[in-house]
Tab-separated table of C-alpha atoms in Angstrom:
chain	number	residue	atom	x	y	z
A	1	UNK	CA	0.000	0.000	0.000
A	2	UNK	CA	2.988	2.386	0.803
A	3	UNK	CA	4.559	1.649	-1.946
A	4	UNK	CA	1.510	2.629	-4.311
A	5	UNK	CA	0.964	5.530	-2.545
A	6	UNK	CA	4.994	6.740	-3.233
A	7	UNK	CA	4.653	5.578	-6.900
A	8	UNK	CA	1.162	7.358	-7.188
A	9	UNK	CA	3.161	10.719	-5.699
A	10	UNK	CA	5.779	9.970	-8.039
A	11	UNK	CA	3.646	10.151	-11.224
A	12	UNK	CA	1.872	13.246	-9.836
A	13	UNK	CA	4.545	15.475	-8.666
A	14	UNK	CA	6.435	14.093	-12.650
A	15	UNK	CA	2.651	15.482	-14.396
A	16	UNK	CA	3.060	19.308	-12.547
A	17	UNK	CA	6.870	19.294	-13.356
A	18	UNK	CA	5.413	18.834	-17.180
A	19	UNK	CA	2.230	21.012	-16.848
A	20	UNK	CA	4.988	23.808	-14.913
A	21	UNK	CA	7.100	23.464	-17.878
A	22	UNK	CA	4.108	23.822	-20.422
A	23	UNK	CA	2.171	26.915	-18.671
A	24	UNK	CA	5.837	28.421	-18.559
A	25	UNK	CA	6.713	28.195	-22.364
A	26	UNK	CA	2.765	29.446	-23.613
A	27	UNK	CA	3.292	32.038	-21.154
A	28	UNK	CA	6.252	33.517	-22.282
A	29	UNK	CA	4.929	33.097	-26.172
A	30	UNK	CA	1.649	34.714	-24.968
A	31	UNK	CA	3.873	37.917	-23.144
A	32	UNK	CA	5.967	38.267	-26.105
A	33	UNK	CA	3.281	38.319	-28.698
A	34	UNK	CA	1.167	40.476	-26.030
A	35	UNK	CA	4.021	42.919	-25.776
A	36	UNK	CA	4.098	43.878	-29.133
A	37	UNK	CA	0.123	45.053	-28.795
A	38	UNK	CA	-0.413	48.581	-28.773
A	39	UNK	CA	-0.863	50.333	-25.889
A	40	UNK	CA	0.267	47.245	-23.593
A	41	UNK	CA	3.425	49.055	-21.431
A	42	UNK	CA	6.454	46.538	-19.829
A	43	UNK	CA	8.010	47.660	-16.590
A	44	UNK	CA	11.129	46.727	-15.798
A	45	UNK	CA	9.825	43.704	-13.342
A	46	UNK	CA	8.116	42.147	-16.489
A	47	UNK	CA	4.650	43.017	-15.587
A	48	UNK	CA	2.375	44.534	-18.733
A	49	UNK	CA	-0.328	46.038	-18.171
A	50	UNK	CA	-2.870	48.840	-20.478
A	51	UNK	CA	-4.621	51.656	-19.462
A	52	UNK	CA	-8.054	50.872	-20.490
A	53	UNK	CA	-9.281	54.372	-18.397
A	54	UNK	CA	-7.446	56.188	-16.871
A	55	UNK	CA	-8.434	57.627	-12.990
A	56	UNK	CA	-7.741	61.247	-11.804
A	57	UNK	CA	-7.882	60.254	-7.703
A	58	UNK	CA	-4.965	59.550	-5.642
A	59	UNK	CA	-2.597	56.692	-5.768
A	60	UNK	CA	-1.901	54.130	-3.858
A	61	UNK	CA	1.312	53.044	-2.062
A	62	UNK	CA	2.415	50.033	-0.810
A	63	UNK	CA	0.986	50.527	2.417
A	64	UNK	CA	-2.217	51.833	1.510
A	65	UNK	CA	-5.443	50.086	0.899
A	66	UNK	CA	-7.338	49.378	-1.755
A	67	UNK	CA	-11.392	48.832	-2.778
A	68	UNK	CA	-11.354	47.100	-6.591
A	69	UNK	CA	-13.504	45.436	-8.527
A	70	UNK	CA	-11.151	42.747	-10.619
A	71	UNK	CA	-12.004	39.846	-12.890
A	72	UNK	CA	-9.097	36.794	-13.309
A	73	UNK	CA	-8.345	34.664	-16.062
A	74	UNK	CA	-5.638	32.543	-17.299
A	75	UNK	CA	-4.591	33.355	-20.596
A	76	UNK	CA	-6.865	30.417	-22.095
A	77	UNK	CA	-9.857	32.854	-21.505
A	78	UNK	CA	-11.160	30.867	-18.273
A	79	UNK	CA	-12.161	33.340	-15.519
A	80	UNK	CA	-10.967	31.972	-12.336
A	81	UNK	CA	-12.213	34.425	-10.343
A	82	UNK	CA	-14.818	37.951	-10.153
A	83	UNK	CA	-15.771	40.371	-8.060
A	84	UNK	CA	-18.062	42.077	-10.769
A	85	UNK	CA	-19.818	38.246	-10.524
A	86	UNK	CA	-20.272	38.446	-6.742
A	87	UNK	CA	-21.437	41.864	-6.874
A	88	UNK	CA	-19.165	43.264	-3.941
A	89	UNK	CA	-15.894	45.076	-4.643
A	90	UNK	CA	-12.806	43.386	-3.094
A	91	UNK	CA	-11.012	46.014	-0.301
A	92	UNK	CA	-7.069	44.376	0.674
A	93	UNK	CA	-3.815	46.215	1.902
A	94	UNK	CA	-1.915	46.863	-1.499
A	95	UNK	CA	1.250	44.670	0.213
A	96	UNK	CA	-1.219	41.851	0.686
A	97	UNK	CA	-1.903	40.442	-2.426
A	98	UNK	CA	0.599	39.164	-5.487
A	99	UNK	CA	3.362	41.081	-6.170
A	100	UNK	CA	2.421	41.828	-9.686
A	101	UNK	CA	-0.917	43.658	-8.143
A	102	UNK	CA	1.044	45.707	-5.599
A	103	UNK	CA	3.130	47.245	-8.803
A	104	UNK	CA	0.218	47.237	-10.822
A	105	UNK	CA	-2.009	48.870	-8.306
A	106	UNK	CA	0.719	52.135	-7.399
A	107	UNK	CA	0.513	52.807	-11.064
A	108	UNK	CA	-3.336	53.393	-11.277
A	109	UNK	CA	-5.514	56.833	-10.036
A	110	UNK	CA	-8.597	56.162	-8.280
A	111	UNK	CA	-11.210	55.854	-11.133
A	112	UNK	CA	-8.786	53.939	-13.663
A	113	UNK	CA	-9.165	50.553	-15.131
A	114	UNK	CA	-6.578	48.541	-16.000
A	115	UNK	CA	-5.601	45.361	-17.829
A	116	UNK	CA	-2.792	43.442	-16.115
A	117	UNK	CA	-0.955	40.530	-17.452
A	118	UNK	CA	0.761	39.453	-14.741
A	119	UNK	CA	4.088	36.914	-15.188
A	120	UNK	CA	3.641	34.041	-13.199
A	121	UNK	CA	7.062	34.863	-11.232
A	122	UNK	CA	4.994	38.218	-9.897
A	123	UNK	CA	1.648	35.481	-9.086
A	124	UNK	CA	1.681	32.132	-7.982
A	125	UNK	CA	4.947	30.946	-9.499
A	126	UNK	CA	5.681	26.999	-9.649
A	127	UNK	CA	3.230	26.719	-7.098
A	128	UNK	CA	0.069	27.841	-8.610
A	129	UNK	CA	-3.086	28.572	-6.270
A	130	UNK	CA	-6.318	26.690	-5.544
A	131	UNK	CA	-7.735	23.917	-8.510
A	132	UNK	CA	-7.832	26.772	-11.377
A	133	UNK	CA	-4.202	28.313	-11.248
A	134	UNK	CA	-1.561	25.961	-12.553
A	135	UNK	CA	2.309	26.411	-11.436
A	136	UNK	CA	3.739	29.585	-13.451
A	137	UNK	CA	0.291	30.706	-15.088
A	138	UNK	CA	0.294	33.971	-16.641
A	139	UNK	CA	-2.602	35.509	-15.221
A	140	UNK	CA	-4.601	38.348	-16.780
A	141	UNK	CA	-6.702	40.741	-14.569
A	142	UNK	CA	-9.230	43.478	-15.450
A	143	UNK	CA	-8.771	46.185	-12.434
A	144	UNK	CA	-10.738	49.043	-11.595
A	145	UNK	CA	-9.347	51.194	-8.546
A	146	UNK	CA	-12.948	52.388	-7.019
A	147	UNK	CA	-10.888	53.677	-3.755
A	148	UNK	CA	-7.861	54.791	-1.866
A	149	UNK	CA	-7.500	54.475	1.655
A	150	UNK	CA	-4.494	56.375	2.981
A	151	UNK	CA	-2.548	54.391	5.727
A	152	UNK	CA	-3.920	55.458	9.056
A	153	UNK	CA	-6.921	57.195	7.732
């Protein structure tokens, strides 16, 4: 019985090595190609993102919070997660969530909406998240910044 249960942790830890390897090549095709599109910018961390509109409120830093409304896919298209579907806007600390948001997030004004697409070494990395994010998905998020909360307001 042991002995099925190593093999059987063999073959599954050998299947995310291959799917880790996969996601990571179509995600670096799928940045390049995306890249090139106008209007997506590149910081210098990797992370693209477009201004879809831009806000004229304050900015967040790192130590700020945040109220967003967000939707998540993978770069197949399948949403993996929505505010807009639940109806209630998300509100976090802007250090608190995936270092690709925290950049992406002290770019925007109050009242923008962006489109991130987010490396996976500034998400989940090899490790993915939950059944829907596979290790080093590219994941692509429509923001809107709704509001700023200053630290210690």
């Amino acid at each position: 019985m042991q002995k099925l249960q190593q093999q059987m942790a063999a073959k599954a830890a050998e299947e995310a090595k291959a799917a880790a390897a996969a996601n990571l090549k179509k995600g670096e095709a799928f940045l390049l190609a995306n890249g090139k599109k106008e209007g997506v910018m590149t910081t210098k961390s990797g992370l693209q993102y477009r201004v879809v509109k831009k806000g004229d409120g304050a900015s967040p830093l790192a130590s700020d919070e945040v109220t967003v409304h967000y939707e998540g896919r993978l770069i197949n298209n399948k949403v993996f997660d929505s505010s807009i579907k639940r109806g209630q806007p998300a509100t976090f600390p802007v250090n608190g969530v995936i270092k690709g948001w925290t950049e992406a997030l002290q770019l925007m004004k109050e009242g923008a909406e962006y489109e991130l697409y987010i490396p996976a070494e500034l998400a989940y990395g090899t490790r993915g998240a939950g059944q829907d994010i596979g290790p080093n998905e590219v994941l692509i998020f429509k923001v809107s910044l709704i509001k700023v909360k200053k630290a210690g307001e």
